[in-house]
Coordinates of C-alpha atoms in Angstrom, one line a residue:
X1 CA 19.0 102.5 83.2
X2 CA 21.1 102.7 80.0
X3 CA 24.5 104.2 80.4
X4 CA 25.1 107.4 78.3
X5 CA 27.7 107.1 75.6
X6 CA 31.1 108.6 76.4
X7 CA 31.5 112.3 75.5
X8 CA 33.7 112.9 72.4
X9 CA 36.3 114.6 74.7
X10 CA 36.4 111.6 77.0
X11 CA 36.8 109.3 74.0
X12 CA 39.7 111.4 72.7
X13 CA 41.3 111.4 76.1
X14 CA 41.0 107.6 76.3
X15 CA 42.6 107.3 72.9
X16 CA 45.3 109.8 73.9
X17 CA 46.2 107.7 76.9
X18 CA 46.4 104.5 74.9
X19 CA 48.6 106.2 72.2
X20 CA 50.9 107.8 74.7
X21 CA 51.3 104.6 76.9
X22 CA 52.4 102.6 73.8
X23 CA 54.2 105.2 71.7
X24 CA 56.5 106.7 74.4
X25 CA 58.2 103.3 75.4
X26 CA 58.2 102.3 71.7
X27 CA 60.2 105.4 70.9
X28 CA 62.7 104.7 73.6
X29 CA 63.2 101.2 72.3
X30 CA 63.6 102.4 68.7
X31 CA 66.2 105.0 69.7
X32 CA 68.1 102.4 71.8
X33 CA 68.6 100.1 68.8
X34 CA 70.9 102.3 66.7
X35 CA 72.9 103.0 69.8
X36 CA 74.4 99.5 69.4
X37 CA 76.2 100.7 66.3
X38 CA 77.2 104.0 67.8
X39 CA 78.7 102.2 70.8
X40 CA 80.6 99.8 68.6
X41 CA 81.8 102.7 66.5
X42 CA 83.1 104.6 69.5
X43 CA 85.0 101.7 70.9
X44 CA 86.4 100.3 67.6
X45 CA 87.3 103.8 66.4
X46 CA 90.1 103.9 68.9
X47 CA 91.7 100.8 67.3
X48 CA 92.4 102.6 64.1
X49 CA 90.9 104.0 60.9
X50 CA 91.0 100.7 59.0
X51 CA 89.1 98.9 61.8
X52 CA 86.5 101.7 61.9
X53 CA 86.1 101.6 58.1
X54 CA 85.7 97.8 58.3
X55 CA 83.1 98.1 61.0
X56 CA 81.2 100.7 58.9
X57 CA 81.0 98.4 55.9
X58 CA 80.0 95.3 57.9
X59 CA 77.4 97.2 59.9
X60 CA 75.8 98.5 56.7
X61 CA 75.5 95.0 55.4
X62 CA 74.1 93.6 58.7
X63 CA 71.7 96.5 59.0
X64 CA 70.4 95.9 55.5
X65 CA 70.1 92.1 56.1
X66 CA 68.1 92.6 59.3
X67 CA 65.9 95.5 58.2
X68 CA 64.6 93.4 55.3
X69 CA 62.9 91.2 57.8
X70 CA 61.3 93.9 59.9
X71 CA 58.0 92.4 58.8
X72 CA 58.6 89.9 61.6
X73 CA 57.7 92.6 64.0
X74 CA 55.1 94.5 62.0
X75 CA 53.0 91.5 60.8
X76 CA 53.2 89.8 64.2
X77 CA 52.0 92.9 66.0
X78 CA 48.7 93.3 64.1
X79 CA 48.0 89.5 64.0
X80 CA 48.6 89.1 67.8
X81 CA 46.6 92.3 68.6
X82 CA 43.6 91.0 66.7
X83 CA 43.4 87.9 68.8
X84 CA 43.9 90.0 72.0
X85 CA 40.9 92.1 70.9
X86 CA 38.9 88.9 70.3
X87 CA 39.7 87.8 73.8
X88 CA 41.7 84.7 72.8
X89 CA 45.1 85.1 74.5
X90 CA 46.0 81.5 73.8
X91 CA 45.7 82.0 70.1
X92 CA 47.5 85.3 70.3
X93 CA 50.6 83.8 71.9
X94 CA 50.4 80.8 69.5
X95 CA 50.4 83.3 66.6
X96 CA 53.5 84.9 68.2
X97 CA 55.3 81.6 68.6
X98 CA 54.8 80.9 64.8
X99 CA 56.5 84.2 64.1
X100 CA 59.4 83.4 66.4
X101 CA 59.9 80.0 64.8
X102 CA 59.9 81.7 61.4
X103 CA 62.5 84.2 62.6
X104 CA 64.7 81.3 63.7
X105 CA 64.4 79.6 60.3
X106 CA 65.2 82.8 58.4
X107 CA 68.1 83.5 60.7
X108 CA 69.6 80.2 60.0
X109 CA 69.2 80.7 56.2
X110 CA 70.9 84.1 56.4
X111 CA 73.9 82.7 58.3
X112 CA 74.2 80.0 55.6
X113 CA 74.4 82.7 52.9
X114 CA 76.5 85.3 54.7
X115 CA 79.3 83.1 56.1
X116 CA 80.7 81.8 52.7
X117 CA 79.9 85.0 50.8
X118 CA 81.3 87.5 53.3
X119 CA 84.5 88.4 51.3
X120 CA 82.4 88.9 48.1
X121 CA 79.9 91.1 49.9
X122 CA 82.6 93.3 51.5
X123 CA 84.3 93.6 48.1
X124 CA 81.0 94.6 46.5
X125 CA 80.9 97.6 48.9
X126 CA 84.3 98.6 47.6
X127 CA 86.3 98.1 50.8
X128 CA 90.0 99.0 50.7
X129 CA 92.7 96.4 51.1
X130 CA 93.3 97.5 54.6
X131 CA 89.7 97.7 55.7
X132 CA 88.4 94.5 54.0
X133 CA 90.0 92.0 56.5
X134 CA 88.4 93.7 59.4
X135 CA 85.0 94.0 57.7
X136 CA 85.1 90.3 56.8
X137 CA 86.0 89.3 60.4
X138 CA 83.2 91.5 61.9
X139 CA 80.6 90.4 59.4
X140 CA 81.3 86.7 59.8
X141 CA 81.2 86.8 63.6
X142 CA 78.2 89.2 63.8
X143 CA 76.2 87.1 61.3
X144 CA 76.0 84.4 64.0
X145 CA 73.8 86.8 66.0
X146 CA 71.3 87.3 63.1
X147 CA 68.9 84.6 64.4
X148 CA 68.9 86.4 67.8
X149 CA 68.2 89.7 66.1
X150 CA 65.3 88.2 64.1
X151 CA 63.9 86.5 67.2
X152 CA 64.0 89.9 69.0
X153 CA 62.1 91.4 66.1
X154 CA 59.4 88.7 66.2
X155 CA 59.1 88.7 70.0
X156 CA 58.9 92.5 70.1
X157 CA 55.9 92.2 67.7
X158 CA 54.3 89.6 70.1
X159 CA 54.6 92.0 73.1
X160 CA 53.5 95.0 71.1
X161 CA 50.4 93.0 70.0
X162 CA 49.8 92.2 73.6
X163 CA 49.8 96.0 74.2
X164 CA 53.2 95.9 76.0
X165 CA 55.8 98.3 74.7
X166 CA 57.5 98.8 78.1
X167 CA 59.2 95.3 78.2
X168 CA 60.9 95.9 74.8
X169 CA 62.2 99.3 76.1
X170 CA 63.7 97.6 79.2
X171 CA 65.2 94.8 77.2
X172 CA 66.7 97.4 74.7
X173 CA 68.2 99.4 77.5
X174 CA 69.7 96.3 79.1
X175 CA 71.0 95.0 75.8
X176 CA 72.7 98.4 75.1
X177 CA 74.3 98.4 78.5
X178 CA 75.5 94.8 78.2
X179 CA 76.8 95.5 74.7
X180 CA 78.9 98.4 75.9
X181 CA 80.4 96.5 78.8
X182 CA 81.2 93.4 76.7
X183 CA 82.7 95.4 73.9
X184 CA 85.1 97.3 76.2
X185 CA 86.0 94.0 78.0
X186 CA 86.6 91.9 74.9
X187 CA 88.1 94.6 72.7
X188 CA 90.6 96.0 75.2
X189 CA 90.5 93.8 78.3
X190 CA 90.9 90.5 76.3
X191 CA 92.8 92.2 73.4
X192 CA 90.5 90.7 70.7
X193 CA 90.3 93.9 68.7
X194 CA 87.4 94.2 66.2
X195 CA 86.6 90.5 66.7
X196 CA 85.9 91.3 70.4
X197 CA 83.4 94.0 69.4
X198 CA 81.6 91.5 67.2
X199 CA 81.5 88.8 69.8
X200 CA 80.3 91.3 72.4
X201 CA 77.4 92.4 70.2
X202 CA 76.5 88.7 69.4
X203 CA 76.4 87.8 73.1
X204 CA 74.3 90.9 73.9
X205 CA 71.8 90.0 71.1
X206 CA 71.4 86.4 72.3
X207 CA 70.9 87.7 75.8
X208 CA 68.1 90.0 74.6
X209 CA 66.6 87.1 72.7
X210 CA 66.7 84.9 75.8
X211 CA 64.9 87.5 77.9
X212 CA 62.2 87.8 75.2
X213 CA 61.8 84.0 75.0
X214 CA 61.5 83.7 78.8
X215 CA 58.7 86.3 78.7
X216 CA 56.8 84.7 75.8
X217 CA 57.2 81.1 77.1
X218 CA 55.8 82.2 80.5
X219 CA 52.9 83.7 78.7
X220 CA 52.4 80.6 76.6
X221 CA 52.4 78.3 79.7
X222 CA 50.0 80.7 81.6
X223 CA 47.5 80.5 78.8
X224 CA 48.1 76.9 77.6
X225 CA 49.6 77.8 74.2
X226 CA 51.7 75.3 72.5
X227 CA 55.4 76.0 72.0
X228 CA 56.0 73.5 69.3
X229 CA 56.6 74.6 65.7
X230 CA 53.5 74.4 63.5
X231 CA 54.2 74.2 59.8
X232 CA 50.8 75.7 58.8
X233 CA 51.2 78.6 61.2
X234 CA 54.8 79.3 60.2
X235 CA 53.7 79.3 56.5
X236 CA 50.8 81.6 57.3
X237 CA 53.2 84.0 59.0
X238 CA 55.5 84.0 56.0
X239 CA 52.6 84.6 53.6
X240 CA 51.4 87.5 55.8
X241 CA 54.9 89.0 55.9
X242 CA 55.7 88.7 52.1
X243 CA 53.8 91.9 51.1
X244 CA 55.5 93.8 53.9
X245 CA 58.9 92.5 52.6
X246 CA 58.0 93.9 49.2
X247 CA 57.1 97.2 50.9
X248 CA 60.4 97.3 52.8
X249 CA 62.6 96.4 49.8
X250 CA 60.9 99.2 47.7
X251 CA 61.5 101.7 50.5
X252 CA 65.2 100.6 50.7
X253 CA 65.5 101.0 47.0
X254 CA 64.2 104.6 47.3
X255 CA 66.8 105.4 49.9
X256 CA 69.6 103.9 47.9
X257 CA 68.6 105.8 44.8
X258 CA 68.5 109.1 46.7
X259 CA 72.0 108.4 48.0
X260 CA 73.3 107.4 44.6
X261 CA 71.9 110.6 43.0
X262 CA 73.5 112.7 45.8
X263 CA 76.8 111.0 45.2
X264 CA 76.7 112.1 41.5
X265 CA 76.3 115.7 42.6
X266 CA 79.8 115.8 44.3
X267 CA 81.5 115.2 47.6
X268 CA 80.0 118.2 49.4
X269 CA 76.5 117.2 48.4
X270 CA 76.8 113.6 49.3
X271 CA 78.4 114.5 52.7
X272 CA 75.5 117.0 53.3
X273 CA 73.1 114.2 52.2
X274 CA 74.4 111.9 54.9
X275 CA 73.9 114.6 57.6
X276 CA 70.3 115.3 56.4
X277 CA 69.5 111.6 56.1
X278 CA 70.7 111.0 59.7
X279 CA 68.3 113.7 61.0
X280 CA 65.5 112.4 58.8
X281 CA 66.1 108.9 60.2
X282 CA 66.0 110.2 63.8
X283 CA 62.7 112.1 63.1
X284 CA 61.3 108.9 61.6
X285 CA 61.9 107.1 64.9
X286 CA 59.7 109.6 66.7
X287 CA 56.9 109.2 64.1
X288 CA 57.3 105.4 63.9
X289 CA 56.6 105.2 67.6
X290 CA 53.1 106.5 66.9
X291 CA 52.8 104.0 64.0
X292 CA 53.7 101.2 66.3
X293 CA 50.9 102.3 68.7
X294 CA 48.6 102.3 65.7
X295 CA 49.5 98.7 64.8
X296 CA 48.7 97.5 68.3
X297 CA 45.6 99.5 68.9
X298 CA 44.0 99.1 65.5
X299 CA 44.5 95.3 65.6
X300 CA 42.9 95.1 69.0
X301 CA 39.8 97.1 67.9
X302 CA 39.3 95.1 64.8
X303 CA 39.8 91.8 66.7
X304 CA 37.0 93.0 69.1
X305 CA 34.7 93.6 66.1
X306 CA 34.7 97.3 66.9
X307 CA 34.9 99.0 63.5
X308 CA 33.7 102.4 64.8
X309 CA 36.3 102.3 67.5
X310 CA 39.0 101.5 64.8
X311 CA 37.8 104.5 62.7
X312 CA 37.8 106.8 65.7
X313 CA 41.3 105.9 66.9
X314 CA 42.6 106.2 63.3
X315 CA 41.3 109.7 63.1
X316 CA 42.8 110.6 66.4
X317 CA 46.2 109.1 65.5
X318 CA 46.2 111.1 62.3
X319 CA 45.8 114.2 64.3
X320 CA 48.7 113.1 66.5
X321 CA 50.8 112.5 63.4
X322 CA 50.1 116.0 62.0
X323 CA 50.7 117.7 65.3
X324 CA 53.9 115.7 65.9
X325 CA 55.1 116.6 62.4
X326 CA 54.5 120.3 62.9
X327 CA 56.4 120.2 66.2
X328 CA 59.3 118.3 64.7
X329 CA 59.4 120.5 61.7
X330 CA 59.7 123.6 63.9
X331 CA 62.5 122.0 65.9
X332 CA 64.4 121.2 62.7
X333 CA 64.2 124.9 61.6
X334 CA 65.3 126.2 65.0
X335 CA 68.1 123.6 65.5
X336 CA 69.6 124.0 62.0
X337 CA 72.4 126.3 63.1
X338 CA 73.3 124.0 66.0
X339 CA 72.9 120.7 64.3
X340 CA 75.1 121.0 61.2
X341 CA 78.3 122.0 63.1
X342 CA 78.1 118.8 65.0
X343 CA 79.0 117.0 61.8
X344 CA 81.1 119.3 59.7
X345 CA 82.9 122.7 59.6
X346 CA 83.1 122.6 55.8
X347 CA 81.3 125.7 54.4
X348 CA 80.3 123.9 51.2
X349 CA 78.7 121.1 53.1
X350 CA 76.8 123.5 55.3
X351 CA 75.6 125.5 52.3
X352 CA 74.2 122.3 50.7
X353 CA 72.6 121.0 53.9
X354 CA 70.9 124.1 55.2
X355 CA 68.2 124.4 52.4
X356 CA 67.7 120.7 52.4
X357 CA 66.9 120.8 56.1
X358 CA 64.3 123.4 55.4
X359 CA 62.7 121.0 52.9
X360 CA 62.5 118.1 55.4
X361 CA 61.2 120.5 58.1
X362 CA 58.3 121.4 55.8
X363 CA 57.7 117.8 54.9
X364 CA 57.3 116.6 58.5
X365 CA 53.5 117.0 58.8
X366 CA 53.2 114.9 55.6
X367 CA 55.6 112.3 57.2
X368 CA 53.4 112.3 60.3
X369 CA 50.3 111.3 58.3
X370 CA 52.2 108.7 56.3
X371 CA 53.7 107.0 59.3
X372 CA 50.4 106.9 61.2
X373 CA 48.4 105.5 58.3
X374 CA 51.1 103.0 57.5
X375 CA 50.8 101.7 61.1
X376 CA 47.0 101.7 60.9
X377 CA 47.0 99.6 57.7
X378 CA 49.7 97.3 59.1
X379 CA 47.6 96.8 62.2
X380 CA 44.7 95.9 60.0
X381 CA 46.7 93.3 58.1
X382 CA 46.4 95.2 54.9
X383 CA 49.9 94.2 53.7
X384 CA 49.1 93.6 50.0
X385 CA 47.8 97.2 49.5
X386 CA 50.9 98.6 51.3
X387 CA 53.1 96.6 48.9
X388 CA 51.4 97.8 45.8
X389 CA 51.3 101.4 47.1
X390 CA 55.0 101.4 47.7
X391 CA 55.7 100.0 44.3
X392 CA 53.7 102.8 42.8
X393 CA 55.6 105.3 44.9
X394 CA 59.0 103.8 43.8
X395 CA 57.8 104.1 40.2
X396 CA 57.0 107.8 40.6
X397 CA 60.1 108.7 42.6
X398 CA 62.7 107.0 40.5
X399 CA 62.5 109.1 37.3
X400 CA 62.1 112.3 39.2
X401 CA 65.2 111.6 41.3
X402 CA 67.3 110.5 38.4
X403 CA 66.6 113.7 36.5
X404 CA 67.9 115.9 39.4
X405 CA 71.5 116.0 38.0
X406 CA 70.2 116.9 34.6
X407 CA 67.9 119.7 35.6
X408 CA 69.9 121.0 38.6
X409 CA 68.8 122.0 42.0
X410 CA 71.4 120.1 43.9
X411 CA 70.7 118.4 47.2
X412 CA 67.7 120.5 47.8
X413 CA 66.1 119.0 44.7
X414 CA 67.0 115.5 45.9
X415 CA 65.1 116.1 49.1
X416 CA 62.3 117.7 47.1
X417 CA 62.0 114.4 45.3
X418 CA 62.0 112.6 48.7
X419 CA 59.2 114.9 49.8
X420 CA 57.3 114.1 46.6
X421 CA 57.8 110.4 47.5
X422 CA 56.2 111.0 50.9
X423 CA 53.4 113.0 49.3
X424 CA 52.6 110.1 47.0
X425 CA 52.7 107.7 49.9
X426 CA 50.3 110.0 51.8
X427 CA 47.9 110.1 48.9
X428 CA 47.8 106.3 48.4
X429 CA 47.4 105.7 52.2
X430 CA 44.8 108.4 52.6
X431 CA 42.7 107.0 49.7
X432 CA 42.8 103.5 51.3
X433 CA 41.9 104.8 54.7
X434 CA 39.0 106.8 53.2
X435 CA 37.7 103.8 51.4
X436 CA 37.2 101.7 54.5
X437 CA 38.3 98.6 52.8
X438 CA 41.0 98.1 55.4
X439 CA 38.4 97.5 58.0
X440 CA 38.0 93.8 58.3
X441 CA 36.9 92.7 61.8
X442 CA 37.4 89.4 63.6
X443 CA 40.3 87.4 65.1
X444 CA 41.8 86.9 61.7
X445 CA 41.7 88.9 58.5

């Protein structure tokens, strides 16, 4: 007797369970990461204003350096998930090891660049004479932890590809707790000042990397996967990640242009911009969690040669993205009177931020679609298209944003340009998803 196909409602429920089981822990891990900087800021802030300013500059440089290589997580997730879907766990973990070796090589290269150029980099950010020495100290010490940070990115991609987002959550929580304890002990207990904060963070990061390596190595031994570096595999990982690097750099350029334009509008506008940007980034974490689930699930379906399943789960995740965007938008509107006073009591800053917050609230359903489809195409290994789409988006956004000071509209117009940017991304991603060209089944793309 032939089994009847699953009812649409049952299929949706199965997809919902998959999305929730991956997205919720992923969101926790994403939120835990910026808490490292917040903890460091809270501890170092009590040392003095110059130390806190130095930490702010060094942290901005480190965050930029690491975020550029976020493709280590994104590209690895989809590639590993494909092999999981194909039923070849040995090849899946071997793929992950190639990504980890690439992370180690890139980390070593970044250290070689940052250590001798730290004073020039700090000077480039316009650090004051009092803050610069602290920034250089923190940057040089923390740079030693960059290989660990990149290993964490790659290993996180491995586990996400293996459909495991809980382990990264546990590791992130443990790393955050260890970072806090070490910072307090080294900064105040050992009297090392800002250097103690940097060393505490480095130790915590290597501890996180060690935990990930233990988990991945155990999996490799269980499934007979080689741990040795493979030049061809590492090169393939780099080639797969290159388009996502272009995508990330284009997105970073958009954010830098928006901040530069806001700075030209005046102190109140740039201060309000930082408040709005912080909330926008927090909302992005929530939507990115669904995108991460999309990377893992889509890769698995395509690896299992299930094109129809990939289409169905893509549709369901888009629905999740829209619904999440609507809910987040409503929360932003309702929380506006409570959120802004947390950052400022300046009436001019509040006046600039309030209408801009309405703009980002209205944009959240668009953002939901963008994040989901971005994750879907990453999971499908469609990096080249994502790179070109983001370059097009940058080309549209740049002239519009740069004309804001000329035509007026203030910070609200800047965030209107940011919403246009997200709308362009939505259009390019929607066209690609409709075309079906992203659907390439098999263990490799």
